[in-house]
Amino acid sequence: MHVIGRRASARALLAVAISCAPTRAGALAAGAEAAPPPAPGDPTPPAAPSAEGADGAKAECLAKYEEAQVARRERRLLASRAALRICSGVACPSAIRADCVDWLDQVSHSLPSVVVTARARGADVLAVKVFIDDKLATERLTGFALELDPGLHKFRFESPPWPVIEREVLASEGVKDRRIEVEFAPPLPTAAQLAAHGEPRPFRLERSDYVFGGIALAGFATLAYFGGTGLYDASQYEDSCMSHCNHSDVEAVRTKLIIADIGMAVGVVALAVGLYLHGKGAF
């Protein structure tokens, strides 16, 4: 690096010396002043280049030469490449141009790039705005690579009506055409996939065999309580009042026995359903 720095400094000084030396344009201008006016009918000689324009171009070359080196040291490779393209032009002194051409090739090889692809429901999506570090990089995907400086970058992908997707990407120096795949919506299941997994059930109780078992137990408990108390009361009334019992007492006994019958029916049906589901493995 010190050797490169000394070489750059030497060439920069050489460029300054070149810019301070009499220009060819100035010599041509002096010759033009000393030359006699053209005779009638002679072709008009070409205009001599402006000395001020040549000096301005050399000053710009020197400025871009220094700017490219600073940006390259700071790993702002995009800015460095832009400056190197100017100072490697034919208008620049050969001493500066040689360095800029050499560095331009190195910076171009070091610039990382990414290729963005987007899909939704299994189809390619092209109308995608890509933002890199909150700056619009492209309004539509074209398949071409996007160049960026090395380092961590924040990507944002927008394609209405799909939700916005954000992602952090580490761009490594020298890595070209890294693929970034964006999925706005997963593909719909195919008919073969639906057939393989079966039709989805709209509603299903977890361990439904246990649920019906509990219902059966409640039904049999109802049968035991109301049936037992109803039979006991009926026996008491037969011994005490026979056919002279109050109507309300008789209706109370009859209600208990009806409830007991209902509990037995519920218990039997729930038990049968629970056993059936258990045999089918309803988990």
Short mmCIF file of C-alpha atoms in Angstrom, two decimals:
data_model
loop_
_atom_site.label_atom_id
_atom_site.label_comp_id
_atom_site.label_asym_id
_atom_site.label_seq_id
_atom_site.Cartn_x
_atom_site.Cartn_y
_atom_site.Cartn_z
CA MET A 1 0.00 0.00 0.00
CA HIS A 2 2.88 2.43 0.73
CA VAL A 3 4.38 1.67 -2.66
CA ILE A 4 1.04 2.37 -4.34
CA GLY A 5 0.67 5.58 -2.33
CA ARG A 6 4.14 6.81 -3.26
CA ARG A 7 3.47 5.96 -6.91
CA ALA A 8 0.16 7.83 -6.82
CA SER A 9 1.76 10.85 -5.17
CA ALA A 10 4.58 10.91 -7.71
CA ARG A 11 2.14 10.72 -10.58
CA ALA A 12 -0.02 13.43 -9.06
CA LEU A 13 2.99 15.74 -8.79
CA LEU A 14 3.87 14.87 -12.38
CA ALA A 15 0.33 15.80 -13.41
CA VAL A 16 0.65 19.17 -11.64
CA ALA A 17 3.96 19.77 -13.38
CA ILE A 18 2.37 18.88 -16.69
CA SER A 19 -0.49 21.28 -16.05
CA CYS A 20 1.98 24.07 -15.22
CA ALA A 21 4.08 23.49 -18.38
CA PRO A 22 3.29 25.45 -21.59
CA THR A 23 0.49 23.69 -23.37
CA ARG A 24 0.49 22.70 -26.98
CA ALA A 25 -2.60 24.77 -27.35
CA GLY A 26 -0.67 27.84 -26.16
CA ALA A 27 2.12 27.18 -28.67
CA LEU A 28 -0.39 26.82 -31.44
CA ALA A 29 -2.00 30.08 -30.41
CA ALA A 30 1.37 31.89 -30.45
CA GLY A 31 2.12 30.46 -33.89
CA ALA A 32 -1.24 31.57 -35.11
CA GLU A 33 -0.56 35.14 -33.97
CA ALA A 34 2.83 35.17 -35.79
CA ALA A 35 1.50 33.59 -38.99
CA PRO A 36 0.44 35.91 -41.80
CA PRO A 37 -3.23 36.19 -42.66
CA PRO A 38 -4.44 33.66 -45.22
CA ALA A 39 -4.58 34.70 -48.80
CA PRO A 40 -7.94 35.03 -50.54
CA GLY A 41 -9.19 31.63 -51.62
CA ASP A 42 -7.04 29.65 -49.17
CA PRO A 43 -8.90 27.20 -46.87
CA THR A 44 -9.64 28.48 -43.36
CA PRO A 45 -7.21 26.90 -40.85
CA PRO A 46 -8.78 24.94 -37.93
CA ALA A 47 -9.36 26.81 -34.68
CA ALA A 48 -6.72 26.18 -32.01
CA PRO A 49 -7.97 24.51 -28.77
CA SER A 50 -8.52 26.77 -25.77
CA ALA A 51 -5.68 26.77 -23.22
CA GLU A 52 -8.17 27.49 -20.41
CA GLY A 53 -10.30 24.47 -21.40
CA ALA A 54 -7.26 22.17 -21.39
CA ASP A 55 -6.16 23.42 -17.97
CA GLY A 56 -9.70 22.94 -16.61
CA ALA A 57 -9.83 19.35 -17.88
CA LYS A 58 -6.48 18.59 -16.23
CA ALA A 59 -7.66 20.11 -12.95
CA GLU A 60 -10.80 17.95 -13.05
CA CYS A 61 -8.70 14.85 -13.75
CA LEU A 62 -6.53 15.57 -10.74
CA ALA A 63 -9.57 16.19 -8.50
CA LYS A 64 -11.25 12.93 -9.59
CA TYR A 65 -7.93 11.12 -9.19
CA GLU A 66 -7.78 12.11 -5.51
CA GLU A 67 -11.53 11.60 -4.94
CA ALA A 68 -11.35 8.06 -6.31
CA GLN A 69 -8.55 7.13 -3.91
CA VAL A 70 -10.41 8.49 -0.84
CA ALA A 71 -13.65 6.72 -1.78
CA ARG A 72 -11.78 3.49 -2.43
CA ARG A 73 -10.13 3.55 1.00
CA GLU A 74 -13.55 4.13 2.61
CA ARG A 75 -14.97 1.17 0.60
CA ARG A 76 -17.43 3.43 -1.24
CA LEU A 77 -16.75 1.54 -4.39
CA LEU A 78 -19.61 2.96 -6.45
CA ALA A 79 -18.38 6.53 -5.89
CA SER A 80 -14.79 5.45 -6.51
CA ARG A 81 -15.73 3.84 -9.82
CA ALA A 82 -17.58 6.96 -10.97
CA ALA A 83 -14.51 9.11 -10.30
CA LEU A 84 -12.14 6.60 -11.88
CA ARG A 85 -14.16 6.57 -15.09
CA ILE A 86 -13.51 10.30 -15.45
CA CYS A 87 -9.80 10.32 -14.62
CA SER A 88 -9.16 7.35 -16.92
CA GLY A 89 -10.42 9.28 -19.95
CA VAL A 90 -8.25 10.31 -22.88
CA ALA A 91 -8.44 13.97 -21.82
CA CYS A 92 -6.37 13.24 -18.68
CA PRO A 93 -2.56 13.15 -18.56
CA SER A 94 -1.12 9.72 -19.23
CA ALA A 95 0.48 9.53 -15.77
CA ILE A 96 -2.91 9.89 -14.05
CA ARG A 97 -4.80 7.88 -16.67
CA ALA A 98 -2.57 4.81 -16.19
CA ASP A 99 -3.34 4.64 -12.46
CA CYS A 100 -7.06 5.26 -12.97
CA VAL A 101 -7.40 2.54 -15.60
CA ASP A 102 -5.63 0.06 -13.32
CA TRP A 103 -7.74 0.95 -10.26
CA LEU A 104 -10.97 0.99 -12.28
CA ASP A 105 -10.48 -2.66 -13.18
CA GLN A 106 -9.81 -3.59 -9.54
CA VAL A 107 -12.83 -1.69 -8.22
CA SER A 108 -15.13 -3.21 -10.85
CA HIS A 109 -14.08 -6.70 -9.79
CA SER A 110 -14.61 -5.88 -6.09
CA LEU A 111 -18.12 -4.43 -6.46
CA PRO A 112 -20.77 -6.90 -5.16
CA SER A 113 -24.09 -7.32 -6.94
CA VAL A 114 -27.46 -8.97 -6.29
CA VAL A 115 -30.21 -10.35 -8.52
CA VAL A 116 -33.75 -10.02 -7.11
CA THR A 117 -36.57 -12.40 -8.08
CA ALA A 118 -40.12 -12.25 -6.72
CA ARG A 119 -43.04 -14.67 -6.79
CA ALA A 120 -46.64 -14.73 -5.58
CA ARG A 121 -48.97 -17.74 -5.72
CA GLY A 122 -46.37 -19.61 -7.75
CA ALA A 123 -46.05 -16.95 -10.50
CA ASP A 124 -43.24 -14.48 -11.20
CA VAL A 125 -43.90 -10.87 -10.15
CA LEU A 126 -42.15 -8.11 -12.11
CA ALA A 127 -43.90 -4.97 -10.83
CA VAL A 128 -41.76 -4.71 -7.71
CA LYS A 129 -40.15 -1.55 -6.36
CA VAL A 130 -36.81 -2.28 -4.70
CA PHE A 131 -35.44 0.14 -2.12
CA ILE A 132 -31.86 -0.19 -0.83
CA ASP A 133 -31.17 1.77 2.36
CA ASP A 134 -34.40 3.76 1.74
CA LYS A 135 -33.28 4.77 -1.77
CA LEU A 136 -35.17 3.56 -4.83
CA ALA A 137 -32.91 1.16 -6.74
CA THR A 138 -35.41 0.04 -9.39
CA GLU A 139 -39.14 0.36 -10.05
CA ARG A 140 -39.46 -2.97 -11.85
CA LEU A 141 -37.57 -6.25 -11.87
CA THR A 142 -35.76 -6.88 -15.13
CA GLY A 143 -33.49 -9.81 -14.26
CA PHE A 144 -30.40 -7.58 -14.32
CA ALA A 145 -28.03 -7.40 -11.35
CA LEU A 146 -28.07 -4.47 -8.92
CA GLU A 147 -24.62 -3.25 -7.82
CA LEU A 148 -24.01 -1.88 -4.32
CA ASP A 149 -21.20 -1.09 -1.91
CA PRO A 150 -19.88 -3.85 0.38
CA GLY A 151 -21.53 -4.05 3.81
CA LEU A 152 -24.93 -4.55 5.47
CA HIS A 153 -27.89 -3.09 3.56
CA LYS A 154 -31.62 -2.84 4.27
CA PHE A 155 -33.82 -3.96 1.38
CA ARG A 156 -37.53 -3.15 1.03
CA PHE A 157 -39.76 -4.75 -1.60
CA GLU A 158 -43.14 -3.24 -2.53
CA SER A 159 -45.69 -4.81 -4.88
CA PRO A 160 -49.34 -3.95 -4.08
CA PRO A 161 -51.63 -5.53 -3.05
CA TRP A 162 -49.13 -7.81 -1.32
CA PRO A 163 -47.67 -6.79 2.06
CA VAL A 164 -44.32 -4.99 2.08
CA ILE A 165 -41.31 -7.24 2.71
CA GLU A 166 -38.15 -5.99 4.40
CA ARG A 167 -34.87 -7.86 4.63
CA GLU A 168 -31.29 -7.19 5.70
CA VAL A 169 -28.61 -8.39 3.27
CA LEU A 170 -24.85 -8.50 3.83
CA ALA A 171 -23.13 -7.75 0.53
CA SER A 172 -19.65 -9.30 0.49
CA GLU A 173 -16.89 -7.73 -1.56
CA GLY A 174 -16.31 -9.49 -4.87
CA VAL A 175 -19.49 -11.62 -4.67
CA LYS A 176 -21.39 -11.20 -7.93
CA ASP A 177 -25.05 -11.96 -8.81
CA ARG A 178 -26.14 -13.11 -5.36
CA ARG A 179 -29.76 -14.27 -5.61
CA ILE A 180 -32.39 -12.68 -3.37
CA GLU A 181 -35.72 -14.51 -3.62
CA VAL A 182 -38.86 -12.76 -2.38
CA GLU A 183 -42.10 -14.69 -1.76
CA PHE A 184 -45.09 -12.36 -1.44
CA ALA A 185 -47.61 -15.24 -1.12
CA PRO A 186 -47.14 -19.03 -0.98
CA PRO A 187 -48.43 -21.12 -3.89
CA LEU A 188 -51.92 -22.60 -3.66
CA PRO A 189 -52.08 -26.35 -2.93
CA THR A 190 -52.57 -28.55 -5.95
CA ALA A 191 -55.35 -31.14 -6.36
CA ALA A 192 -52.82 -33.93 -5.79
CA GLN A 193 -51.71 -32.36 -2.50
CA LEU A 194 -55.32 -31.99 -1.34
CA ALA A 195 -56.03 -35.62 -2.20
CA ALA A 196 -52.90 -36.81 -0.38
CA HIS A 197 -53.80 -34.99 2.83
CA GLY A 198 -57.56 -35.53 2.63
CA GLU A 199 -60.33 -32.98 2.79
CA PRO A 200 -60.07 -30.71 5.84
CA ARG A 201 -62.73 -31.21 8.51
CA PRO A 202 -64.69 -28.07 9.34
CA PHE A 203 -65.05 -28.96 13.02
CA ARG A 204 -63.79 -31.75 15.23
CA LEU A 205 -63.63 -32.16 19.01
CA GLU A 206 -60.29 -33.27 20.36
CA ARG A 207 -60.62 -36.76 21.90
CA SER A 208 -64.36 -36.77 21.15
CA ASP A 209 -64.66 -40.35 22.43
CA TYR A 210 -63.86 -39.03 25.92
CA VAL A 211 -66.49 -36.30 25.56
CA PHE A 212 -69.26 -38.79 24.77
CA GLY A 213 -68.03 -41.00 27.56
CA GLY A 214 -68.54 -38.14 30.01
CA ILE A 215 -72.04 -37.54 28.66
CA ALA A 216 -72.86 -41.21 29.14
CA LEU A 217 -71.60 -41.07 32.71
CA ALA A 218 -73.80 -38.04 33.44
CA GLY A 219 -76.81 -39.80 31.92
CA PHE A 220 -76.32 -42.88 34.07
CA ALA A 221 -75.82 -40.71 37.19
CA THR A 222 -79.13 -39.00 36.42
CA LEU A 223 -80.78 -42.39 36.04
CA ALA A 224 -79.40 -43.57 39.36
CA TYR A 225 -80.41 -40.48 41.36
CA PHE A 226 -83.87 -39.72 39.97
CA GLY A 227 -84.77 -43.34 39.42
CA GLY A 228 -83.75 -44.30 42.96
CA THR A 229 -85.53 -41.40 44.68
CA GLY A 230 -88.61 -41.81 42.49
CA LEU A 231 -88.96 -45.51 43.28
CA TYR A 232 -88.40 -44.83 47.00
CA ASP A 233 -91.10 -42.16 47.10
CA ALA A 234 -93.52 -44.39 45.18
CA SER A 235 -92.97 -47.19 47.68
CA GLN A 236 -93.63 -44.86 50.61
CA TYR A 237 -96.85 -43.54 49.12
CA GLU A 238 -98.12 -47.09 48.45
CA ASP A 239 -97.71 -47.98 52.10
CA SER A 240 -99.22 -44.77 53.50
CA CYS A 241 -101.98 -43.53 51.26
CA MET A 242 -102.49 -46.01 48.41
CA SER A 243 -105.24 -44.57 46.15
CA HIS A 244 -105.87 -41.55 48.40
CA CYS A 245 -102.48 -39.84 47.82
CA ASN A 246 -102.31 -36.16 46.84
CA HIS A 247 -102.17 -35.47 43.14
CA SER A 248 -99.12 -33.24 43.49
CA ASP A 249 -97.17 -35.96 45.27
CA VAL A 250 -97.99 -38.46 42.55
CA GLU A 251 -96.89 -36.00 39.82
CA ALA A 252 -93.60 -35.41 41.61
CA VAL A 253 -92.86 -39.12 41.64
CA ARG A 254 -93.86 -39.46 37.98
CA THR A 255 -91.51 -36.52 37.01
CA LYS A 256 -88.55 -38.16 38.75
CA LEU A 257 -89.15 -41.42 36.94
CA ILE A 258 -89.41 -39.63 33.55
CA ILE A 259 -86.12 -37.82 34.19
CA ALA A 260 -84.53 -41.13 35.12
CA ASP A 261 -85.72 -42.65 31.84
CA ILE A 262 -84.28 -39.71 29.88
CA GLY A 263 -80.95 -40.03 31.69
CA MET A 264 -80.80 -43.70 30.86
CA ALA A 265 -81.51 -43.04 27.16
CA VAL A 266 -78.87 -40.31 26.98
CA GLY A 267 -76.33 -42.51 28.76
CA VAL A 268 -76.91 -45.46 26.46
CA VAL A 269 -76.67 -43.37 23.25
CA ALA A 270 -73.59 -41.42 24.40
CA LEU A 271 -71.86 -44.62 25.47
CA ALA A 272 -72.50 -46.22 22.09
CA VAL A 273 -71.19 -43.18 20.19
CA GLY A 274 -68.12 -42.94 22.43
CA LEU A 275 -67.25 -46.58 21.90
CA TYR A 276 -67.64 -46.16 18.15
CA LEU A 277 -65.35 -43.13 17.99
CA HIS A 278 -62.79 -44.78 20.20
CA GLY A 279 -62.69 -47.71 17.84
CA LYS A 280 -62.18 -45.32 14.88
CA GLY A 281 -59.31 -43.60 16.67
CA ALA A 282 -60.84 -40.11 16.81
CA PHE A 283 -57.91 -38.08 18.14
#
